[in-house]
Coordinates of C-alpha atoms in Angstrom, one line a residue:
Chain A
M216 CA -105.4 39.8 60.6
I217 CA -103.2 36.7 61.2
S218 CA -103.1 37.5 65.0
K219 CA -106.9 37.4 65.0
L220 CA -106.8 34.0 63.4
C221 CA -104.3 32.7 65.9
R222 CA -106.5 34.0 68.7
K223 CA -109.5 32.3 67.4
I224 CA -107.6 29.0 66.9
S225 CA -106.4 29.2 70.5
E226 CA -109.8 30.1 71.9
K227 CA -111.5 27.2 70.3
N228 CA -108.5 24.9 70.5
A229 CA -109.2 24.0 66.9
P230 CA -106.5 24.5 64.2
V231 CA -109.1 23.6 61.7
V232 CA -111.0 25.2 58.9
V233 CA -114.1 23.9 57.2
G234 CA -114.0 24.0 53.4
L235 CA -117.4 25.1 52.1
D236 CA -117.0 23.5 48.6
P237 CA -120.5 22.3 47.9
N238 CA -120.9 20.2 44.8
L239 CA -124.6 19.3 44.1
D240 CA -123.7 15.7 44.9
F241 CA -123.0 16.6 48.5
I242 CA -126.4 18.3 49.0
P243 CA -129.3 16.2 50.4
E244 CA -132.3 15.8 48.1
F245 CA -134.8 17.5 50.4
I246 CA -132.8 20.7 50.0
L247 CA -132.3 20.4 46.2
N248 CA -136.0 19.6 45.7
K249 CA -137.1 22.7 47.8
S250 CA -134.7 25.0 45.8
F251 CA -135.8 23.5 42.5
E252 CA -139.4 24.0 43.4
K253 CA -138.7 27.7 44.1
F254 CA -136.4 28.4 41.2
G255 CA -136.7 25.5 38.8
E256 CA -133.7 23.3 37.7
S257 CA -131.7 26.4 37.0
L258 CA -128.5 28.1 38.0
E259 CA -130.6 30.0 40.5
G260 CA -132.0 26.8 41.8
A261 CA -128.6 25.3 42.2
A262 CA -127.2 28.4 43.9
D263 CA -130.2 28.5 46.3
A264 CA -129.5 24.9 47.3
V265 CA -125.8 25.6 47.9
W266 CA -126.7 28.6 50.1
E267 CA -129.3 26.6 52.1
F268 CA -126.9 23.7 52.5
N269 CA -124.1 26.0 53.6
R270 CA -126.3 27.8 56.2
G271 CA -127.1 24.5 57.8
I272 CA -123.5 23.5 58.1
V273 CA -122.4 26.9 59.4
D274 CA -125.1 27.0 62.0
A275 CA -124.1 23.5 63.2
T276 CA -120.3 24.1 63.3
A277 CA -119.6 27.8 63.9
E278 CA -119.1 27.6 67.6
L279 CA -116.5 24.8 67.1
I280 CA -114.2 26.4 64.5
P281 CA -112.3 29.6 63.9
A282 CA -112.8 29.9 60.1
V283 CA -114.3 28.6 56.9
K284 CA -112.7 28.3 53.5
P285 CA -115.2 28.6 50.6
Q286 CA -113.7 27.5 47.3
I287 CA -115.0 30.1 44.8
A288 CA -114.8 27.7 41.9
M289 CA -117.7 25.7 43.4
Y290 CA -119.8 28.8 43.2
E291 CA -118.5 30.3 39.9
Q292 CA -119.6 27.0 38.3
F293 CA -123.2 28.2 38.8
G294 CA -122.5 31.6 37.2
L295 CA -123.8 34.8 38.6
P296 CA -126.3 33.2 40.9
G297 CA -123.5 31.0 42.2
L298 CA -121.3 33.9 43.0
E299 CA -124.3 35.6 44.8
A300 CA -124.5 32.4 47.0
Y301 CA -120.7 32.8 47.6
K302 CA -121.1 36.4 48.8
K303 CA -124.1 35.5 50.9
T304 CA -122.0 32.7 52.5
V305 CA -119.1 35.1 53.2
D306 CA -121.5 37.6 54.9
Y307 CA -123.3 34.9 56.9
C308 CA -120.1 33.4 58.2
H309 CA -119.0 36.9 59.3
E310 CA -122.3 37.3 61.1
K311 CA -121.6 34.1 62.9
G312 CA -118.2 35.3 64.0
L313 CA -116.2 33.2 61.7
L314 CA -113.1 34.3 59.7
V315 CA -113.4 33.7 56.0
I316 CA -110.5 32.4 53.8
G317 CA -111.6 33.0 50.2
D318 CA -110.0 30.1 48.2
V319 CA -109.7 32.1 45.0
K320 CA -106.1 31.4 43.9
R321 CA -106.0 34.6 41.9
G322 CA -102.8 36.1 40.5
D323 CA -101.9 38.3 37.5
I324 CA -99.6 41.1 36.5
G325 CA -99.4 43.9 39.0
S326 CA -102.2 46.3 37.8
T327 CA -104.6 43.3 37.5
S328 CA -103.6 41.7 40.8
L329 CA -104.4 45.1 42.3
S330 CA -108.0 44.7 41.1
Y331 CA -108.2 41.2 42.5
A332 CA -106.8 42.3 45.8
K333 CA -109.4 45.1 46.0
A334 CA -112.2 42.7 45.1
H335 CA -111.4 40.2 47.7
I336 CA -109.5 41.6 50.7
G337 CA -109.5 45.4 50.0
S338 CA -111.8 48.1 49.0
I339 CA -112.5 50.0 45.8
R340 CA -113.4 53.6 45.3
V341 CA -116.5 54.5 43.1
G342 CA -116.8 58.3 42.9
S343 CA -116.6 59.6 46.5
K344 CA -117.5 56.2 48.1
E345 CA -115.6 53.1 49.1
F346 CA -116.9 49.5 48.8
K347 CA -115.6 46.1 49.9
P348 CA -116.8 43.9 47.0
F349 CA -116.3 40.4 48.4
D350 CA -114.9 41.2 51.8
E351 CA -113.1 38.0 52.7
D352 CA -110.6 38.1 55.6
F353 CA -107.9 36.1 53.7
C354 CA -107.5 34.9 50.2
T355 CA -105.3 32.4 48.4
V356 CA -103.0 33.6 45.6
N357 CA -100.8 32.0 42.9
P358 CA -97.2 33.0 42.8
Y359 CA -96.3 32.0 39.1
L360 CA -96.1 35.7 38.0
G361 CA -93.6 36.7 40.8
T362 CA -93.4 39.7 43.1
D363 CA -95.3 42.3 41.1
G364 CA -98.3 39.9 41.0
I365 CA -98.2 39.4 44.7
K366 CA -97.2 42.8 46.0
P367 CA -100.6 44.4 45.5
F368 CA -102.1 41.7 47.7
V369 CA -99.5 42.4 50.4
D370 CA -100.1 46.1 50.2
E371 CA -103.8 45.4 50.7
C372 CA -103.0 43.2 53.7
E373 CA -101.2 46.2 55.3
A374 CA -103.8 48.8 54.3
S375 CA -106.9 46.8 55.2
D376 CA -105.6 44.4 57.9
R377 CA -106.2 41.3 55.9
G378 CA -104.1 38.2 55.0
I379 CA -103.2 36.0 52.1
F380 CA -101.9 32.4 51.7
V381 CA -99.5 32.0 48.8
L382 CA -99.5 28.6 47.0
V383 CA -96.1 27.0 47.8
K384 CA -96.6 23.2 47.5
T385 CA -100.1 22.2 46.6
S386 CA -101.8 19.0 47.6
N387 CA -102.6 17.5 44.2
P388 CA -100.8 14.4 42.7
S389 CA -99.1 16.4 39.9
S390 CA -98.0 19.4 42.0
G391 CA -94.5 18.1 41.7
E392 CA -94.4 18.5 37.9
F393 CA -93.1 22.1 38.2
Q394 CA -93.1 22.7 42.0
D395 CA -90.5 20.0 42.8
R396 CA -88.1 20.7 40.0
L397 CA -84.6 21.6 41.2
I398 CA -83.2 25.0 40.7
E399 CA -79.7 25.4 42.0
G400 CA -80.1 22.3 43.9
R401 CA -83.4 23.2 45.6
P402 CA -86.9 22.6 44.5
L403 CA -88.9 25.5 43.0
Y404 CA -91.3 25.4 46.0
E405 CA -88.4 26.3 48.3
H406 CA -87.6 29.3 46.1
V407 CA -91.2 30.3 46.3
A408 CA -91.0 29.9 50.1
E409 CA -88.0 32.2 50.2
K410 CA -90.1 34.9 48.5
V411 CA -92.9 34.3 50.9
N412 CA -90.5 35.2 53.6
E413 CA -89.5 38.4 51.8
W414 CA -93.2 39.4 51.0
G415 CA -94.2 38.4 54.5
S416 CA -91.7 40.7 56.2
L417 CA -93.7 43.6 54.7
S418 CA -96.8 42.8 56.7
M419 CA -96.0 41.4 60.1
D420 CA -98.8 41.1 62.7
G421 CA -97.5 39.7 66.0
D422 CA -95.4 36.6 65.8
Y423 CA -96.7 35.8 62.3
S424 CA -97.0 37.5 59.0
N425 CA -100.2 38.3 57.2
V426 CA -98.6 36.5 54.3
G427 CA -99.1 32.8 54.9
C428 CA -98.6 29.9 52.6
V429 CA -100.4 26.7 51.3
V430 CA -98.7 23.4 51.7
G431 CA -100.6 20.2 51.1
A432 CA -101.1 17.6 53.8
T433 CA -100.3 15.0 51.2
Y434 CA -96.6 16.0 51.3
P435 CA -95.6 15.7 55.0
E436 CA -91.8 15.7 54.7
M437 CA -91.9 18.8 52.5
G438 CA -94.4 20.4 55.0
A439 CA -91.9 19.8 57.9
A440 CA -89.1 21.4 55.9
L441 CA -91.2 24.3 54.8
R442 CA -92.4 24.9 58.4
K443 CA -88.8 25.6 59.2
L444 CA -88.0 27.6 56.1
M445 CA -90.9 30.1 56.7
P446 CA -90.9 30.6 60.4
H447 CA -93.3 33.6 60.3
S448 CA -95.8 32.2 57.9
Y449 CA -98.9 30.4 58.9
I450 CA -99.5 27.3 56.8
L451 CA -102.9 26.6 55.4
V452 CA -103.0 22.8 54.9
P453 CA -105.4 21.3 52.3
G454 CA -105.5 17.6 51.5
Y455 CA -106.4 16.2 54.8
G456 CA -109.1 13.5 54.7
A457 CA -110.7 12.9 51.3
Q458 CA -107.4 13.7 49.5
G459 CA -105.5 11.2 51.6
G460 CA -103.6 13.3 54.2
K461 CA -103.6 11.8 57.7
A462 CA -103.3 13.5 61.1
E463 CA -100.1 11.7 62.0
D464 CA -98.5 13.3 58.9
L465 CA -99.3 16.8 60.1
K466 CA -97.0 17.1 63.2
G467 CA -94.3 18.7 61.2
F468 CA -96.5 21.4 59.9
F469 CA -96.9 22.8 63.4
N470 CA -94.5 24.8 65.5
P471 CA -93.6 23.4 69.0
D472 CA -96.2 25.6 70.6
G473 CA -99.0 24.0 68.5
L474 CA -99.5 27.1 66.3
G475 CA -98.4 27.8 62.8
A476 CA -100.8 25.6 60.8
I477 CA -104.5 25.4 60.1
V478 CA -105.8 22.3 58.5
N479 CA -108.7 22.3 56.0
S480 CA -111.2 19.6 55.3
S481 CA -114.0 20.0 52.8
R482 CA -115.7 16.8 51.6
G483 CA -114.8 15.0 54.9
I484 CA -116.9 17.5 56.8
I485 CA -119.6 18.9 54.5
A486 CA -120.4 15.5 52.9
A487 CA -120.0 13.6 56.2
W488 CA -123.7 12.5 56.1
K489 CA -122.8 10.4 53.0
N490 CA -120.1 8.6 54.9
K491 CA -120.8 5.2 56.4
E492 CA -119.5 6.5 59.7
Y493 CA -122.1 9.2 60.0
A494 CA -124.9 7.5 58.1
K495 CA -127.0 7.2 61.3
F496 CA -127.8 10.9 61.1
G497 CA -129.6 10.6 57.8
A498 CA -129.9 13.2 55.1
E499 CA -132.3 15.4 57.1
N500 CA -129.7 15.8 59.8
Y501 CA -126.7 16.3 57.5
A502 CA -125.5 19.3 59.5
D503 CA -125.4 17.3 62.7
A504 CA -123.2 14.8 60.8
S505 CA -120.9 17.7 59.8
R506 CA -120.8 18.8 63.4
E507 CA -119.7 15.3 64.6
A508 CA -117.2 15.1 61.8
V509 CA -115.7 18.5 62.9
K510 CA -115.4 17.4 66.5
A511 CA -113.6 14.2 65.4
M512 CA -111.3 16.1 63.1
I513 CA -110.4 18.6 65.9
D514 CA -109.5 15.7 68.2
D515 CA -107.6 14.0 65.5
I516 CA -105.5 17.0 64.6
N517 CA -104.9 18.0 68.2
S518 CA -103.7 14.5 69.1
A519 CA -101.3 14.7 66.1
K520 CA -99.8 18.1 66.6
G521 CA -98.1 16.7 69.6
V522 CA -98.4 19.5 72.2
Chain B
M220 CA -112.3 26.4 18.3
I221 CA -108.7 27.4 17.4
S222 CA -109.5 26.9 13.7
K223 CA -112.4 29.3 14.0
L224 CA -110.1 31.9 15.5
C225 CA -107.5 31.3 12.7
R226 CA -110.3 31.8 10.2
K227 CA -111.5 35.0 11.7
I228 CA -108.0 36.4 12.0
S229 CA -107.4 35.6 8.3
E230 CA -110.8 37.0 7.2
K231 CA -110.1 40.3 8.9
N232 CA -106.4 40.3 8.3
A233 CA -106.1 41.2 11.9
P234 CA -104.0 39.1 14.4
V235 CA -105.2 41.4 17.1
V236 CA -107.4 41.2 20.1
V237 CA -108.9 44.1 22.1
G238 CA -108.5 43.8 25.8
L239 CA -111.7 45.0 27.5
D240 CA -110.2 45.9 30.8
P241 CA -112.1 49.0 31.8
N242 CA -110.8 50.8 34.9
L243 CA -113.0 53.7 35.9
D244 CA -110.1 56.1 34.9
F245 CA -110.6 55.0 31.3
I246 CA -114.3 55.8 31.1
P247 CA -115.4 59.3 30.0
E248 CA -117.2 61.4 32.5
F249 CA -120.4 61.7 30.5
I250 CA -120.8 57.9 30.8
L251 CA -119.9 57.8 34.5
N252 CA -122.3 60.6 35.3
K253 CA -125.2 59.0 33.5
S254 CA -124.6 55.7 35.3
F255 CA -124.2 57.4 38.7
E256 CA -127.4 59.3 38.1
K257 CA -129.2 56.0 37.5
F258 CA -127.6 53.8 40.2
G259 CA -125.7 56.2 42.5
E260 CA -122.0 56.1 43.3
S261 CA -122.2 52.4 43.9
L262 CA -120.9 49.1 42.6
E263 CA -124.0 49.0 40.4
G264 CA -123.2 52.4 39.1
A265 CA -119.6 51.5 38.3
A266 CA -120.7 48.3 36.6
D267 CA -123.3 50.1 34.5
A268 CA -120.6 52.6 33.3
V269 CA -118.3 49.7 32.5
W270 CA -121.0 48.0 30.4
E271 CA -122.0 51.2 28.5
F272 CA -118.3 52.0 27.9
N273 CA -117.7 48.5 26.5
R274 CA -120.7 48.6 24.3
G275 CA -119.5 51.7 22.6
I276 CA -116.1 50.2 22.0
V277 CA -117.4 46.9 20.7
D278 CA -119.9 48.7 18.4
A279 CA -117.0 50.8 16.9
T280 CA -114.4 48.0 16.5
A281 CA -116.3 44.7 16.0
E282 CA -116.0 44.7 12.2
L283 CA -112.3 45.1 12.4
I284 CA -111.2 42.4 14.9
P285 CA -111.6 38.7 15.4
A286 CA -111.9 38.6 19.2
V287 CA -111.9 40.5 22.5
K288 CA -110.2 39.6 25.7
P289 CA -112.1 40.9 28.8
Q290 CA -109.9 40.7 31.9
I291 CA -112.3 39.4 34.6
A292 CA -110.4 41.1 37.5
M293 CA -111.5 44.5 36.2
Y294 CA -115.1 43.3 36.6
E295 CA -114.6 41.2 39.8
Q296 CA -113.4 44.4 41.5
F297 CA -116.9 45.7 41.3
G298 CA -118.3 42.6 43.0
L299 CA -121.5 40.9 41.8
P300 CA -122.7 43.9 39.7
G301 CA -119.2 43.9 38.0
L302 CA -119.4 40.2 37.1
E303 CA -122.9 40.8 35.7
A304 CA -121.3 43.5 33.4
Y305 CA -118.7 40.9 32.5
K306 CA -121.3 38.4 31.5
K307 CA -123.3 41.0 29.6
T308 CA -120.1 42.0 27.7
V309 CA -119.4 38.3 26.8
D310 CA -122.9 37.8 25.5
Y311 CA -122.9 41.1 23.6
C312 CA -119.6 40.3 21.9
H313 CA -121.0 37.0 20.8
E314 CA -124.0 38.8 19.3
K315 CA -121.6 41.0 17.4
G316 CA -119.8 37.9 16.0
L317 CA -116.7 38.2 18.1
L318 CA -114.8 35.4 19.8
V319 CA -114.3 36.0 23.5
I320 CA -111.1 35.1 25.4
G321 CA -111.9 35.2 29.0
D322 CA -108.7 36.3 30.7
V323 CA -109.4 34.6 34.0
K324 CA -106.1 32.9 34.8
R325 CA -107.8 30.2 36.8
G326 CA -106.2 27.0 37.9
D327 CA -106.5 24.6 40.9
I328 CA -106.4 21.0 41.9
G329 CA -108.2 18.7 39.5
S330 CA -111.7 18.5 40.9
T331 CA -111.7 22.3 41.4
S332 CA -110.3 23.1 38.0
L333 CA -113.1 21.0 36.6
S334 CA -115.6 23.4 38.1
Y335 CA -113.7 26.4 36.7
A336 CA -113.6 24.8 33.3
K337 CA -117.3 24.2 33.4
A338 CA -117.9 27.7 34.5
H339 CA -116.0 29.3 31.7
I340 CA -115.7 27.1 28.7
G341 CA -118.0 24.2 29.4
S342 CA -121.4 23.4 30.8
I343 CA -122.8 22.3 34.1
R344 CA -125.7 20.0 34.8
V345 CA -128.4 21.1 37.2
G346 CA -131.0 18.3 37.6
S347 CA -132.0 17.3 34.1
K348 CA -130.7 20.6 32.5
E349 CA -127.4 21.9 31.2
F350 CA -126.2 25.5 31.5
K351 CA -123.2 27.4 30.1
P352 CA -122.5 29.7 33.0
F353 CA -120.0 32.3 31.5
D354 CA -119.7 30.8 28.0
E355 CA -116.4 32.3 26.8
D356 CA -114.8 30.7 23.7
F357 CA -111.3 30.6 25.3
C358 CA -110.0 31.2 28.8
T359 CA -106.5 31.7 30.2
V360 CA -105.2 29.2 32.8
N361 CA -102.3 29.1 35.2
P362 CA -100.0 26.0 35.1
Y363 CA -98.4 26.1 38.6
L364 CA -100.4 23.1 39.8
G365 CA -99.3 20.8 36.9
T366 CA -101.2 18.4 34.7
D367 CA -104.1 17.5 36.9
G368 CA -105.0 21.2 37.2
I369 CA -104.9 21.7 33.4
K370 CA -106.4 18.4 32.2
P371 CA -110.0 19.2 33.1
F372 CA -109.7 22.4 30.9
V373 CA -108.3 20.3 28.0
D374 CA -111.1 17.8 28.4
E375 CA -113.6 20.6 28.2
C376 CA -111.9 22.0 25.1
E377 CA -112.5 18.6 23.4
A378 CA -116.0 18.1 24.8
S379 CA -117.3 21.7 24.0
D380 CA -115.0 22.8 21.2
R381 CA -113.4 25.5 23.1
G382 CA -109.8 26.6 23.8
I383 CA -107.4 27.7 26.5
F384 CA -104.2 29.7 26.7
V385 CA -101.7 28.5 29.3
L386 CA -99.5 31.0 31.0
V387 CA -95.9 30.2 29.8
K388 CA -93.9 33.4 30.0
T389 CA -95.9 36.4 31.3
S390 CA -95.4 40.0 30.2
N391 CA -94.8 41.6 33.7
P392 CA -91.4 42.8 34.9
S393 CA -91.0 40.1 37.6
S394 CA -92.2 37.2 35.5
G395 CA -88.6 35.9 35.4
E396 CA -88.4 35.5 39.2
F397 CA -89.7 31.9 38.9
Q398 CA -90.4 31.4 35.2
D399 CA -86.8 32.1 34.0
R400 CA -85.1 29.9 36.6
L401 CA -83.0 27.1 35.1
I402 CA -84.0 23.5 35.6
E403 CA -81.6 21.1 34.0
G404 CA -80.2 23.9 32.0
R405 CA -83.4 25.2 30.6
P406 CA -85.8 27.9 32.0
L407 CA -88.9 26.8 33.8
Y408 CA -91.0 28.4 31.1
E409 CA -89.6 26.0 28.5
H410 CA -90.5 23.1 30.8
V411 CA -94.0 24.5 30.9
A412 CA -93.9 24.8 27.1
E413 CA -93.1 21.2 26.8
K414 CA -96.2 20.3 28.8
V415 CA -98.2 22.6 26.7
N416 CA -97.2 20.5 23.7
E417 CA -98.2 17.3 25.6
W418 CA -101.6 18.8 26.7
G419 CA -102.1 20.3 23.3
S420 CA -101.8 17.0 21.5
L421 CA -105.0 15.9 23.3
S422 CA -107.1 18.6 21.5
M423 CA -105.9 19.3 18.0
D424 CA -108.2 21.3 15.6
G425 CA -106.6 21.7 12.2
D426 CA -103.0 22.8 12.2
Y427 CA -103.2 24.2 15.7
S428 CA -104.2 22.9 19.1
N429 CA -107.0 24.2 21.2
V430 CA -104.3 24.5 23.9
G431 CA -102.5 27.7 23.2
C432 CA -100.1 29.7 25.4
V433 CA -99.4 33.2 26.7
V434 CA -96.0 34.8 26.0
G435 CA -95.5 38.4 26.7
A436 CA -94.5 40.9 23.9
T437 CA -92.0 42.3 26.4
Y438 CA -89.8 39.3 26.0
P439 CA -89.2 39.0 22.2
E440 CA -86.3 36.6 22.2
M441 CA -88.1 34.2 24.4
G442 CA -91.1 34.6 22.2
A443 CA -89.2 33.6 19.1
A444 CA -87.7 30.5 20.9
L445 CA -91.1 29.5 22.3
R446 CA -92.7 29.9 18.9
K447 CA -90.4 27.1 17.7
L448 CA -90.8 25.0 20.8
M449 CA -94.6 24.9 20.6
P450 CA -95.3 24.5 16.8
H451 CA -99.0 23.7 17.3
S452 CA -99.8 26.3 19.9
Y453 CA -101.3 29.7 19.1
I454 CA -99.6 32.4 21.2
L455 CA -101.7 35.0 22.9
V456 CA -99.4 38.0 23.3
P457 CA -100.1 40.5 26.0
G458 CA -97.8 43.5 26.7
Y459 CA -97.9 45.3 23.4
G460 CA -98.4 49.1 23.7
A461 CA -98.9 50.4 27.2
Q462 CA -96.7 47.7 28.8
G463 CA -93.8 48.5 26.4
G464 CA -93.9 45.8 23.7
K465 CA -93.3 47.1 20.2
A466 CA -94.4 45.7 16.8
E467 CA -90.9 45.1 15.6
D468 CA -90.3 42.8 18.6
L469 CA -93.2 40.6 17.5
K470 CA -91.9 39.1 14.3
G471 CA -90.6 36.0 16.0
F472 CA -93.9 35.2 17.6
F473 CA -95.5 34.5 14.2
N474 CA -95.0 31.5 11.9
P475 CA -93.7 32.2 8.4
D476 CA -97.3 32.1 7.1
G477 CA -98.2 35.0 9.4
L478 CA -100.3 32.9 11.7
G479 CA -99.5 31.5 15.1
A480 CA -99.9 34.6 17.3
I481 CA -102.6 37.1 18.3
V482 CA -101.6 40.3 19.9
N483 CA -103.6 42.0 22.7
S484 CA -103.8 45.6 23.5
S485 CA -106.0 46.9 26.3
R486 CA -105.2 50.5 27.5
G487 CA -103.8 51.5 24.1
I488 CA -107.2 50.8 22.5
I489 CA -109.9 51.4 25.1
A490 CA -108.2 54.5 26.6
A491 CA -107.0 55.8 23.2
W492 CA -109.2 58.9 23.6
K493 CA -107.0 59.9 26.6
N494 CA -103.9 59.7 24.4
K495 CA -102.5 62.8 22.8
E496 CA -102.5 61.2 19.4
Y497 CA -106.3 60.7 19.5
A498 CA -107.3 63.6 21.6
K499 CA -109.0 65.3 18.6
F500 CA -111.9 62.9 19.0
G501 CA -112.8 64.2 22.4
A502 CA -114.4 62.2 25.3
E503 CA -117.8 62.0 23.6
N504 CA -116.3 60.1 20.6
Y505 CA -114.0 57.8 22.7
A506 CA -115.2 54.8 20.7
D507 CA -114.1 56.4 17.4
A508 CA -110.7 57.0 19.0
S509 CA -110.6 53.3 19.8
R510 CA -111.5 52.4 16.3
E511 CA -108.7 54.5 14.9
A512 CA -106.3 53.0 17.4
V513 CA -107.4 49.5 16.4
K514 CA -106.7 50.3 12.7
A515 CA -103.3 51.7 13.5
M516 CA -102.5 48.6 15.6
I517 CA -103.5 46.2 12.9
D518 CA -101.3 48.0 10.4
D519 CA -98.5 48.1 12.9
I520 CA -98.7 44.4 13.7
N521 CA -99.1 43.3 10.0
S522 CA -96.1 45.4 8.9
A523 CA -94.0 43.7 11.6
K524 CA -95.1 40.1 11.2
G525 CA -93.1 40.2 8.0
V526 CA -95.4 38.4 5.5

């Protein structure tokens, strides 16, 4: 699966992923009102607005980008109707030819991780039939439980040609509280990176492994060090834009050939219409604002990756 | 909320929680067949079987126990219909007077954790209305992202009188890979425990904090040490029974007054009918087998806690 992502990134010359993380604050009133008219001020109404909003953004940006990254928490917060909107979004993105990175950050003991792996990147047997419940192409996973919590995901990568991104160094301010602590002279995140290499060797796909990692744009020096430590892992980079990561910080996340990293932006793209810079589009044309913001982001990242 | 759990544990003299983690393998054929007749061999069929199976077990055991712990992965693996069965199970357990610990192990950067917290133990605003999407009483959370990933859950504990259990030392074989690594002479899990104390001080409820922790029964010495390190945190103890943890190992998890820990068993209870010891009940009476297994577990744990 990672080779497919590389190919799409190269085809579109866009090492960029759009984070579909719609809070209601990001959704223009005309969409909210229409959904509330249909379903009332309810979880169903909120979920319908999220779905309509997403569809607009996907329609406007799909031809420019290789992939999207819906953050499942933003859907789970609207309960079952929200998760239905998540699934509709995943399916719609596939129809539009996009790869989907489910940002689910799951992880548990082995037998439980197996169920999560089946749910998101694999398939499950019911009687004589097989189903792919959420059917993302990639998902993010949390390494705190160690190898037996990750291995079922890696096995599913091999069995179903999918991929994962393991949290190594996250973009948030307090990520260092545990991740940066020194163990035998090296930070915990480097020990996790070492394991990512080990897990990654079990599911290679071309130059890269189906086991990628997450390293926040907000920690550029660590990103550059981790790029070298995990030569076969693609880095999914959150934290660009709204969280403070800048393009010039990102050079070290890429390999000399310009591959090896894919940068996410969520708010910066999907809420672009609320940004002074794109205000001229107006709420009605929020998707056009997102399209412009994607174009600007692609230029920004490409100029920085230094190829 | 933790005071409510303490009260229920004392009333029933049962520091025990039943893990509602139904794999299809655990469900008697007569239930599966009935559900497949109604919904076909489909995700809907599987979810219906899970729900019917759960209902039987809850009906047979509710008067004996204070709480249940559904593992959401076992529902998520059946997609949207599975999550619908999860929600029905949560609601049904509440009707039966049980507290519900949602074993969801969520955790993300701050703004995203806030959405998870609202989804599971809080409420979300849609227009002028408020909804409680999943409405568990407690949920489990993963600490890898540090304070800003946990704080939104703690805030929701305070705002909505709910609780969380933070993963400290998990029950699985490879939990030591990162959790046991020494940082300034002490294992990572002790550093997490220190933070649990800090987070816990922000939401006290009687003698204990609404911020509890997870420590596996499979690591009894660490359990005893962690009991002392986190005097105000209830310990949710997985790993008893099928995973290998024995009652005599659990004494150290309890405080001298017999409080301070609640022990989970999943397979050992819900799949008791498949166990030689309870085979006499037969598949039709699987719920009675679970009831007997719960009684035996309560006696076993109470004899071990040494009060």
